Coordinates of N, CA and C and ligand atoms in Angstrom, one line a residue:
X1 N -333.4 -41.2 50.6 CA -332.6 -42.2 50.7 C -333.1 -43.4 49.5
X2 N -335.1 -44.0 50.6 CA -335.4 -44.9 49.4 C -336.1 -44.4 47.6
X3 N -336.4 -43.2 47.9 CA -336.7 -42.7 46.5 C -335.4 -42.6 45.6
X4 N -333.7 -42.6 45.9 CA -333.5 -41.7 45.1 C -332.9 -43.2 44.5
X5 N -333.0 -44.7 45.4 CA -332.6 -45.2 44.9 C -333.4 -46.1 43.5
X6 N -334.6 -45.8 44.0 CA -336.1 -46.5 43.2 C -335.3 -45.3 41.6
X7 N -335.1 -44.0 41.8 CA -335.5 -43.3 40.8 C -334.1 -43.6 40.2
X8 N -332.8 -44.4 40.4 CA -331.8 -44.8 39.9 C -331.6 -46.3 38.7
X9 N -332.2 -46.8 40.0 CA -332.7 -48.4 39.4 C -333.7 -47.7 37.5
X10 N -334.4 -47.6 37.5 CA -334.3 -46.9 35.8 C -333.2 -47.3 35.2
X11 N -332.6 -45.7 34.6 CA -331.7 -46.2 33.7 C -330.9 -47.5 33.7
X12 N -330.5 -47.7 35.2 CA -330.0 -49.3 35.7 C -330.4 -50.4 34.4
X13 N -331.0 -50.6 35.2 CA -332.7 -51.4 33.8 C -332.4 -51.3 32.1
X14 N -332.9 -50.2 32.4 CA -331.6 -49.4 30.7 C -331.1 -49.9 30.2
X15 N -330.2 -49.4 31.0 CA -328.8 -49.6 30.0 C -328.9 -51.0 29.9
X16 N -328.8 -52.1 31.1 CA -329.2 -53.5 31.0 C -329.7 -53.9 30.0
X17 N -330.8 -53.3 29.6 CA -330.9 -54.1 28.5 C -331.1 -53.6 27.1
X18 N -330.5 -52.0 27.0 CA -329.1 -52.1 25.4 C -328.4 -52.9 25.7
X19 N -327.6 -53.0 26.7 CA -326.6 -54.5 26.5 C -326.7 -55.4 25.9
X20 N -327.9 -55.8 26.9 CA -328.2 -57.4 26.0 C -328.7 -57.6 24.9
X21 N -329.4 -56.1 24.4 CA -330.0 -55.6 23.0 C -328.4 -55.9 22.1
X22 N -327.2 -55.5 22.2 CA -326.5 -55.4 21.9 C -325.5 -56.4 21.9
X23 N -325.6 -57.4 22.5 CA -324.9 -58.4 22.0 C -325.7 -59.4 21.9
X24 N -327.1 -59.6 21.1 CA -327.9 -60.2 20.6 C -328.0 -59.4 19.5
X25 N -327.8 -58.5 18.9 CA -326.9 -57.5 17.3 C -325.9 -58.4 17.3
X26 N -324.4 -58.1 17.9 CA -323.0 -59.0 17.7 C -323.9 -60.2 17.0
X27 N -324.9 -61.3 17.8 CA -325.0 -62.2 17.5 C -325.6 -63.0 15.8
X28 N -326.3 -61.7 15.8 CA -326.6 -61.0 14.8 C -325.8 -62.0 13.2
X29 N -325.2 -60.8 14.0 CA -323.7 -60.4 12.7 C -322.7 -61.0 12.2
X30 N -323.1 -62.0 13.3 CA -321.9 -63.1 13.9 C -322.5 -64.1 13.9
X31 N -323.3 -64.8 13.2 CA -324.5 -66.0 13.4 C -323.5 -67.2 13.7
X32 N -322.5 -67.3 12.7 CA -320.9 -68.2 12.6 C -320.6 -68.9 14.7
X33 N -320.5 -67.2 15.5 CA -319.6 -67.2 17.0 C -320.8 -68.1 17.4
X34 N -321.8 -68.0 17.9 CA -323.5 -68.5 17.8 C -323.0 -69.3 17.5
X35 N -323.4 -70.1 16.5 CA -323.5 -71.4 15.7 C -322.1 -72.3 16.3
X36 N -321.5 -72.4 16.5 CA -320.0 -72.7 16.8 C -319.9 -73.3 18.1
X37 N -320.1 -72.6 18.8 CA -320.8 -72.9 19.9 C -321.5 -74.5 20.4
X38 N -321.7 -74.6 19.1 CA -322.8 -76.1 19.2 C -322.2 -77.3 19.3
X39 N -322.8 -78.6 19.7 CA -321.9 -79.2 20.2 C -321.4 -80.4 18.8
X40 N -321.0 -81.2 19.3 CA -319.9 -81.8 18.0 C -321.4 -82.5 17.3
X41 N -322.2 -83.0 17.9 CA -323.5 -84.3 17.4 C -324.3 -83.0 16.5
X42 N -324.3 -82.3 16.3 CA -324.7 -81.3 14.8 C -324.4 -81.4 14.2
X43 N -322.4 -81.1 14.1 CA -321.7 -81.1 12.9 C -320.9 -82.8 12.4
X44 N -321.4 -83.8 13.8 CA -321.7 -85.1 12.9 C -322.6 -85.3 12.2
X45 N -324.5 -84.6 12.6 CA -325.4 -85.3 11.2 C -324.8 -84.3 10.7
X46 N -324.6 -83.4 10.4 CA -324.4 -81.7 9.1 C -323.7 -83.2 8.4
X47 N -322.2 -83.4 8.3 CA -321.0 -83.9 7.7 C -321.5 -85.0 7.7
X48 N -322.4 -86.1 7.9 CA -323.3 -87.3 7.7 C -323.6 -86.6 6.3
X49 N -324.9 -85.9 6.6 CA -325.7 -85.8 5.8 C -325.0 -85.8 4.4
X50 N -323.6 -84.2 4.6 CA -323.5 -83.8 3.6 C -322.5 -84.8 2.6
X51 N -321.5 -85.8 3.8 CA -321.2 -87.0 2.6 C -321.5 -87.7 2.1
X52 N -322.6 -88.2 2.3 CA -324.1 -89.6 2.2 C -324.4 -88.7 0.6
X53 N -324.9 -86.9 0.3 CA -324.9 -86.5 -0.4 C -324.1 -86.9 -1.6
X54 N -323.2 -86.3 -1.3 CA -322.0 -86.0 -1.8 C -321.3 -87.2 -2.6
X55 N -321.7 -88.3 -1.8 CA -321.1 -89.7 -2.4 C -322.1 -90.1 -3.0
X56 N -323.3 -89.7 -2.8 CA -324.6 -91.0 -3.8 C -324.2 -90.0 -5.1
X57 N -324.1 -88.2 -5.8 CA -324.1 -88.5 -6.2 C -323.4 -88.8 -7.8
X58 N -321.3 -88.5 -6.3 CA -321.0 -88.6 -7.0 C -320.8 -90.1 -7.8
X59 N -321.4 -90.9 -7.4 CA -321.3 -92.8 -7.4 C -322.2 -92.9 -8.1
X60 N -323.2 -91.9 -8.7 CA -324.4 -92.5 -9.8 C -323.7 -91.1 -11.0
X61 N -323.2 -90.5 -10.5 CA -322.4 -89.8 -11.8 C -321.3 -91.0 -12.5
X62 N -320.5 -91.9 -11.7 CA -319.8 -92.8 -12.0 C -320.1 -93.6 -13.0
X63 N -321.2 -94.1 -12.2 CA -322.1 -95.6 -13.0 C -322.7 -95.6 -13.7
X64 N -322.8 -93.7 -14.6 CA -324.3 -93.3 -15.5 C -321.9 -93.0 -16.1
X65 N -321.5 -92.5 -16.6 CA -320.7 -92.7 -16.8 C -319.7 -93.7 -17.4
X66 N -320.3 -94.3 -16.6 CA -319.4 -96.5 -17.0 C -320.2 -97.0 -18.2
X67 N -321.4 -96.8 -17.5 CA -322.7 -97.5 -18.3 C -322.5 -96.8 -20.0
X68 N -322.3 -95.6 -19.8 CA -322.7 -94.7 -21.1 C -321.5 -94.3 -22.4
X69 N -320.5 -94.7 -21.6 CA -318.8 -94.4 -22.0 C -318.0 -94.7 -21.8
X70 N -317.9 -95.6 -20.7 CA -317.0 -96.9 -20.6 C -316.0 -96.5 -19.3
X71 N -314.8 -97.2 -19.1 CA -314.1 -97.0 -17.9 C -313.8 -95.5 -18.4
X72 N -312.4 -96.4 -19.3 CA -311.4 -95.0 -19.6 C -312.2 -93.3 -19.4
X73 N -312.9 -93.0 -20.5 CA -313.8 -91.8 -20.7 C -314.8 -91.5 -18.2
X74 N -315.1 -92.9 -17.7 CA -315.6 -92.4 -16.7 C -314.3 -92.0 -15.9
X75 N -312.7 -92.2 -15.8 CA -311.9 -91.8 -15.3 C -311.9 -90.1 -15.4
X76 N -311.9 -89.7 -17.1 CA -311.9 -88.2 -17.2 C -313.4 -87.6 -17.4
X77 N -314.1 -88.3 -16.6 CA -315.1 -87.6 -16.2 C -314.9 -87.5 -14.7
X78 N -314.5 -88.7 -13.9 CA -314.5 -88.9 -12.5 C -313.0 -87.7 -12.0
X79 N -312.3 -87.4 -12.9 CA -311.9 -85.7 -12.4 C -312.2 -84.7 -12.7
X80 N -313.1 -84.2 -14.2 CA -313.6 -82.9 -13.6 C -314.1 -83.2 -12.5
X81 N -315.4 -83.8 -12.7 CA -316.0 -83.9 -11.7 C -315.5 -83.9 -9.9
X82 N -315.1 -84.9 -9.8 CA -314.6 -84.2 -8.3 C -314.3 -82.9 -8.0
X83 N -313.4 -81.9 -8.9 CA -312.8 -80.8 -9.2 C -314.3 -79.7 -8.2
X84 N -315.0 -80.2 -9.3 CA -316.4 -79.4 -9.8 C -317.8 -79.3 -8.2
X85 N -316.9 -80.9 -7.7 CA -317.7 -80.7 -6.9 C -317.3 -80.3 -5.2
X86 N -315.9 -80.1 -5.0 CA -315.2 -79.7 -4.2 C -315.4 -78.0 -4.1
X87 N -315.9 -77.7 -5.1 CA -315.7 -76.2 -5.1 C -317.5 -75.6 -5.1
X88 N -318.2 -76.4 -5.2 CA -319.8 -75.6 -5.6 C -320.2 -75.3 -3.5
X89 N -319.6 -75.8 -2.9 CA -320.2 -76.0 -2.1 C -318.8 -74.5 -1.2
X90 N -318.3 -74.3 -1.9 CA -317.5 -73.9 -0.7 C -317.6 -71.6 0.1
X91 N -318.6 -71.6 -0.7 CA -318.5 -70.3 0.1 C -319.4 -70.8 1.5
X92 N -320.1 -72.3 1.8 CA -319.7 -72.2 3.1 C -319.2 -73.3 4.6
X93 N -318.6 -74.1 3.6 CA -318.3 -75.2 4.3 C -317.2 -75.8 2.7
X94 N -316.3 -76.3 3.3 CA -315.3 -76.9 2.5 C -314.9 -78.4 2.1
X95 N -315.1 -79.3 1.1 CA -315.7 -80.3 1.2 C -314.6 -81.6 0.6
X96 N -313.8 -81.9 1.3 CA -312.2 -82.8 0.1 C -312.2 -83.4 0.9
X97 N -311.7 -84.5 -0.2 CA -311.3 -86.5 0.1 C -309.7 -86.6 -0.2
X98 N -309.5 -87.7 0.8 CA -307.9 -87.4 1.4 C -307.4 -89.1 1.4
X99 N -306.5 -88.8 1.0 CA -305.9 -90.7 1.7 C -304.7 -91.1 1.7
X100 N -304.4 -91.9 2.3 CA -303.1 -92.1 2.7 C -301.6 -92.8 1.3
X101 N -302.8 -93.5 0.2 CA -302.9 -93.7 -0.9 C -303.3 -93.0 -2.1
X102 N -303.0 -91.7 -2.7 CA -304.1 -91.0 -3.1 C -303.2 -90.9 -4.9
X103 N -304.4 -90.5 -5.6 CA -304.1 -90.8 -7.0 C -304.1 -89.2 -7.0
X104 N -304.8 -88.2 -7.0 CA -304.3 -87.2 -7.6 C -303.7 -85.9 -6.4
X105 N -302.5 -86.2 -6.7 CA -301.3 -85.4 -5.6 C -302.2 -83.8 -5.0
X106 N -303.3 -83.4 -5.5 CA -303.7 -82.5 -4.8 C -304.3 -82.9 -3.6
X107 N -304.8 -84.4 -3.9 CA -305.6 -85.3 -2.4 C -304.4 -85.4 -1.5
X108 N -303.3 -84.5 -1.6 CA -302.2 -85.6 -0.3 C -303.3 -85.0 1.1
X109 N -302.4 -86.2 1.7 CA -303.0 -85.6 3.3 C -302.7 -84.1 3.7
X110 N -303.0 -83.0 4.5 CA -302.3 -82.8 5.3 C -301.4 -83.1 6.8
X111 N -301.5 -82.1 7.8 CA -300.9 -82.4 8.8 C -301.8 -83.8 9.7
X112 N -303.1 -82.5 9.5 CA -304.2 -83.4 10.4 C -304.3 -84.1 9.4
X113 N -304.8 -84.8 8.5 CA -305.4 -85.4 8.0 C -304.4 -86.7 8.0
X114 N -303.5 -86.4 8.4 CA -302.4 -87.8 8.4 C -302.7 -88.4 9.0
X115 N -302.3 -87.7 11.2 CA -302.4 -88.5 12.3 C -303.9 -88.9 11.5
X116 N -305.4 -88.0 10.8 CA -306.4 -88.8 11.4 C -306.3 -90.1 10.5
X117 N -305.9 -90.4 9.7 CA -306.3 -91.7 8.7 C -304.9 -92.6 9.2
X118 N -304.4 -92.4 9.9 CA -303.1 -93.2 10.6 C -304.4 -93.8 11.6
X119 N -304.8 -92.9 12.7 CA -305.3 -93.1 13.9 C -307.2 -94.3 13.6
X120 N -307.2 -93.8 11.8 CA -308.5 -94.7 11.6 C -307.5 -96.8 10.8
X121 N -306.7 -95.9 10.8 CA -306.2 -97.7 9.8 C -305.3 -98.2 11.4
X122 N -304.9 -97.3 12.5 CA -304.7 -98.8 13.8 C -306.0 -99.1 14.2
X123 N -307.2 -98.0 14.2 CA -308.2 -98.8 14.6 C -308.7 -100.1 13.9
X124 N -309.1 -99.8 12.4 CA -309.3 -100.6 12.1 C -308.3 -102.3 12.1
X125 N -307.5 -102.1 12.2 CA -306.7 -102.7 12.5 C -306.5 -103.8 13.8
X126 N -306.8 -102.7 14.7 CA -306.4 -103.0 15.8 C -307.9 -104.1 16.7
X127 N -309.3 -103.1 16.2 CA -310.7 -103.5 16.5 C -311.2 -104.6 15.3
X128 N -310.8 -104.4 13.9 CA -311.6 -104.9 13.0 C -312.5 -105.2 13.1
X129 N -312.8 -103.6 13.1 CA -314.5 -102.6 12.7 C -313.9 -101.6 11.7
X130 N -315.4 -101.4 11.3 CA -315.7 -99.8 10.6 C -314.6 -98.7 10.9
X131 N -313.6 -98.1 11.5 CA -313.4 -97.1 12.0 C -314.3 -95.6 11.5
X132 N -315.1 -95.5 13.0 CA -316.3 -94.1 13.3 C -315.3 -92.7 12.4
X133 N -317.3 -92.3 12.6 CA -316.2 -90.5 12.2 C -315.8 -89.3 13.1
X134 N -315.4 -88.4 13.5 CA -315.3 -88.2 14.6 C -315.2 -86.8 14.3
X135 N -314.7 -85.8 14.6 CA -314.6 -84.1 14.7 C -313.7 -84.2 15.5
X136 N -313.2 -82.3 14.6 CA -312.0 -82.6 15.6 C -312.2 -80.4 15.5
X137 N -312.2 -80.1 16.8 CA -311.9 -78.8 16.9 C -310.8 -78.0 16.9
X138 N -310.0 -77.1 16.2 CA -309.4 -75.9 16.2 C -309.4 -74.2 16.4
X139 N -308.2 -73.8 16.1 CA -309.1 -72.4 15.8 C -309.7 -71.6 15.3
X140 N -309.2 -71.9 14.0 CA -309.9 -71.9 13.3 C -311.5 -72.3 12.4
X141 N -311.4 -73.7 12.8 CA -312.2 -74.2 11.9 C -313.4 -76.5 12.8
X142 N -314.5 -75.8 12.1 CA -314.4 -77.7 13.1 C -314.0 -78.2 11.5
X143 N -313.6 -79.3 12.2 CA -313.3 -80.8 10.4 C -314.0 -82.0 11.1
X144 N -314.6 -82.2 9.8 CA -315.5 -83.6 10.5 C -314.4 -84.8 9.2
X145 N -314.8 -85.5 9.7 CA -313.6 -86.3 9.5 C -314.3 -88.0 8.9
X146 N -314.7 -88.5 7.7 CA -315.3 -90.0 8.1 C -315.0 -91.0 6.8
X147 N -314.4 -91.9 7.3 CA -313.9 -93.6 6.1 C -314.7 -93.8 5.4
X148 N -313.9 -93.6 4.1 CA -314.4 -94.2 2.6 C -313.5 -95.1 3.0
X149 N -314.8 -96.5 2.0 CA -314.7 -98.0 2.2 C -314.1 -98.5 0.8
X150 N -313.7 -99.5 0.8 CA -314.0 -99.3 -0.6 C -315.2 -100.9 -0.9
X151 N -315.3 -100.0 -2.0 CA -316.7 -101.5 -2.9 C -316.0 -102.0 -3.8
X152 N -317.4 -103.1 -4.4 CA -317.2 -104.3 -5.7 C -316.8 -102.5 -6.3
X153 N -317.3 -102.4 -7.1 CA -317.3 -101.2 -8.3 C -316.1 -100.4 -8.3
X154 N -315.6 -99.9 -6.8 CA -314.6 -99.4 -7.3 C -313.0 -99.4 -7.4
X155 N -313.3 -101.5 -8.0 CA -312.3 -102.1 -7.4 C -311.8 -102.0 -9.3
X156 N -312.7 -102.2 -10.4 CA -311.8 -101.4 -11.8 C -310.8 -100.2 -11.7
X157 N -310.9 -99.4 -10.6 CA -309.9 -98.1 -10.8 C -309.2 -98.4 -9.9
X158 N -309.2 -98.4 -9.6 CA -308.5 -98.2 -7.7 C -308.1 -100.4 -7.0
X159 N -308.3 -101.3 -8.3 CA -307.4 -103.2 -7.4 C -306.3 -102.7 -8.5
X160 N -306.5 -104.1 -8.6 CA -304.8 -104.8 -8.6 C -305.0 -104.5 -10.3
X161 N -304.3 -104.0 -10.5 CA -303.9 -103.6 -11.5 C -303.4 -105.1 -12.8
X162 N -304.0 -105.3 -13.6 CA -303.7 -106.5 -14.5 C -304.6 -107.3 -14.0
X163 N -305.4 -107.3 -12.8 CA -306.5 -108.3 -12.7 C -307.7 -107.1 -12.6
X164 N -308.0 -106.8 -11.7 CA -308.9 -106.0 -11.7 C -308.8 -104.6 -12.9
X165 N -308.4 -104.5 -12.6 CA -307.7 -102.9 -13.3 C -307.3 -103.4 -15.1
X166 N -308.0 -102.8 -15.9 CA -307.5 -103.4 -17.7 C -306.6 -102.6 -17.8
X167 N -305.2 -103.5 -18.4 CA -304.2 -103.0 -19.3 C -304.5 -102.0 -20.0
X168 N -305.9 -101.5 -20.4 CA -306.0 -100.3 -21.4 C -306.4 -99.0 -19.9
X169 N -307.1 -98.9 -19.1 CA -307.3 -98.3 -17.9 C -306.2 -97.6 -17.1
X170 N -305.4 -98.9 -16.8 CA -303.6 -98.5 -15.8 C -303.3 -97.6 -17.3
X171 N -303.4 -97.7 -18.6 CA -302.5 -96.5 -19.0 C -303.6 -95.6 -19.3
X172 N -304.4 -95.4 -18.7 CA -305.4 -94.4 -19.3 C -304.8 -93.6 -17.6
X173 N -304.7 -93.9 -16.7 CA -304.5 -93.2 -15.0 C -303.1 -92.9 -15.2
X174 N -302.4 -94.3 -15.7 CA -300.8 -94.0 -15.5 C -300.9 -92.6 -16.3
X175 N -301.4 -91.8 -17.2 CA -301.2 -90.7 -18.6 C -302.1 -89.8 -17.5
X176 N -302.7 -89.3 -16.9 CA -303.4 -88.5 -16.5 C -302.8 -88.1 -15.3
X177 N -302.4 -89.7 -14.0 CA -301.7 -88.9 -13.3 C -300.4 -90.1 -12.5
X178 N -299.5 -89.7 -13.3 CA -298.5 -90.7 -12.9 C -297.6 -90.6 -12.0
X179 N -298.3 -89.6 -11.1 CA -297.5 -90.8 -9.3 C -299.0 -91.6 -8.7
X180 N -299.6 -92.3 -9.4 CA -300.9 -92.2 -9.0 C -300.5 -93.7 -8.1
X181 N -301.0 -93.5 -6.7 CA -300.8 -94.5 -5.9 C -302.0 -95.6 -5.5
X182 N -302.6 -95.0 -5.9 CA -304.9 -95.3 -5.1 C -304.6 -97.2 -6.0
X183 N -303.7 -97.9 -5.8 CA -304.2 -98.7 -6.6 C -303.3 -99.8 -5.8
X184 N -304.4 -101.2 -5.9 CA -304.5 -102.7 -5.0 C -304.7 -102.4 -3.7
X185 N -306.0 -102.0 -3.6 CA -306.8 -102.0 -2.9 C -307.8 -103.6 -2.8
X186 N -308.1 -103.5 -1.6 CA -309.3 -104.7 -2.1 C -311.2 -104.4 -1.2
X187 N -311.6 -104.8 -1.1 CA -313.4 -105.0 -0.7 C -312.7 -104.2 0.6
X188 N -313.7 -103.4 1.1 CA -313.5 -103.7 2.7 C -312.1 -102.7 3.5
X189 N -311.0 -102.8 2.4 CA -310.3 -101.5 2.8 C -310.9 -100.0 3.5
X190 N -309.5 -99.2 3.9 CA -310.3 -98.1 4.7 C -309.5 -97.7 2.6
X191 N -310.3 -96.7 2.4 CA -309.8 -96.0 0.5 C -309.3 -94.8 1.2
X192 N -309.4 -93.8 2.0 CA -309.2 -93.0 2.5 C -310.3 -92.5 3.3
X193 N -310.5 -91.0 3.4 CA -311.7 -90.4 4.2 C -312.4 -89.2 3.8
X194 N -313.2 -88.5 4.0 CA -314.3 -87.0 4.2 C -313.5 -86.3 5.1
X195 N -313.0 -84.9 4.2 CA -313.1 -84.3 5.6 C -314.0 -82.6 4.7
X196 N -314.4 -82.7 5.9 CA -315.2 -81.1 5.5 C -315.0 -80.3 6.9
X197 N -314.4 -79.3 6.4 CA -314.4 -77.6 7.2 C -315.6 -76.8 7.6
X198 N -315.8 -76.6 8.5 CA -316.7 -75.7 9.3 C -316.2 -74.7 9.0
X199 N -315.7 -73.5 8.3 CA -314.9 -72.4 8.7 C -316.0 -71.6 9.4
X200 N -315.1 -70.6 10.2 CA -315.2 -69.7 11.3 C -316.4 -68.2 10.5
X201 N -315.6 -68.2 9.9 CA -316.2 -67.1 8.8 C -317.0 -67.5 7.7
X202 N -316.8 -68.5 7.7 CA -318.2 -68.6 6.2 C -319.5 -69.5 7.5
X203 N -319.5 -69.5 8.6 CA -320.9 -69.6 9.1 C -321.6 -69.5 9.2
Ligands
LIG301 C1 -314.1 -95.0 -13.1 C2 -312.3 -94.9 -12.6 C3 -312.8 -95.0 -10.8 C4 -313.8 -95.5 -10.2 C5 -314.9 -96.5 -10.9 C6 -313.7 -95.0 -8.8 N1 -312.6 -94.1 -9.1 FE1 -312.5 -93.3 -7.1 N2 -311.0 -91.7 -8.2 C7 -310.7 -91.9 -9.7 C8 -310.0 -91.4 -10.4 C9 -309.5 -91.1 -11.8 C10 -309.9 -90.7 -8.7 C11 -309.0 -89.0 -8.7 C12 -310.0 -87.9 -8.8 C13 -309.7 -86.4 -9.1 O1 -308.6 -85.9 -9.7 O2 -309.8 -85.2 -7.7 C14 -310.4 -90.7 -8.0 C15 -310.4 -90.5 -6.4 C16 -311.4 -90.9 -5.8 C17 -310.6 -90.4 -4.0 C18 -309.3 -88.9 -4.0 C19 -308.6 -89.2 -3.2 C20 -307.2 -89.5 -4.2 O3 -306.6 -90.6 -4.2 O4 -307.5 -88.6 -5.1 C21 -311.4 -91.3 -3.3 C22 -311.2 -91.2 -1.2 C23 -311.6 -92.8 -4.4 N3 -311.6 -92.3 -5.5 C24 -312.2 -93.3 -3.5 C25 -312.8 -94.4 -4.4 C26 -314.4 -95.1 -3.9 C27 -314.5 -95.2 -2.8 C28 -315.1 -95.7 -5.5 C29 -316.4 -97.0 -5.8 C30 -317.4 -96.3 -4.5 C31 -313.9 -94.8 -6.3 N4 -313.5 -94.6 -6.0 C32 -314.1 -95.3 -7.5 C33 -310.9 -93.0 -10.9 C34 -312.4 -94.1 -9.9

């Protein structure tokens, strides 16, 4: 009897080993499933690095365009460049900007974005401090949100019409974005937010 049990232990161990290999092989084919179990801090770090890099390149390109071609030309450039930026990462994750008061109607917030933007606005009013970044998980994706705060250099295109925004700039904005809502901001205001979607199928 003892001998019988011993002889049957081997196939059991082999089966268990094969099952383990299969489980790991499955993970290797679908690494996103393994990765999606990572804690929020991983997505916070990735999100923060991606937005910092994107913001830097957007800001530098914008400054260069303003210096070389002037504000009116920079508006056209900013428009094209923003669209290009959102596409360049589309195979791994999707990055976009949105705002309650948006300029490009493509940047209009969806229902999830709207609730996060409203939360950030309330947080800023209640605590009188900058709202933090956050992660929201749903069935399809992991969402990273980071507030975008108005700086001095943004005023010439998002400040007060007739004061910081010149008449010619206002006319150019109006021509490209007839239903523009992204004006009358002050330095330090919540301008909008970054939204990175880490898609389950893409990771
Ligand atoms: C030269 C003019 C110009 C300057 C300066 C500028 N922007 Fe914009 N901004 C635009 C235009 C044009 C768009 C619309 C881009 C598009 O079509 O996607 C835009 C869009 C945005 C959006 C996306 C949401 C929306 O309203 O459509 C955010 C957020 C934003 N700008 C923030 C900023 C911040 C922050 C700064 C300063 C660091 C800044 N902008 C400086 C012209 C400008």
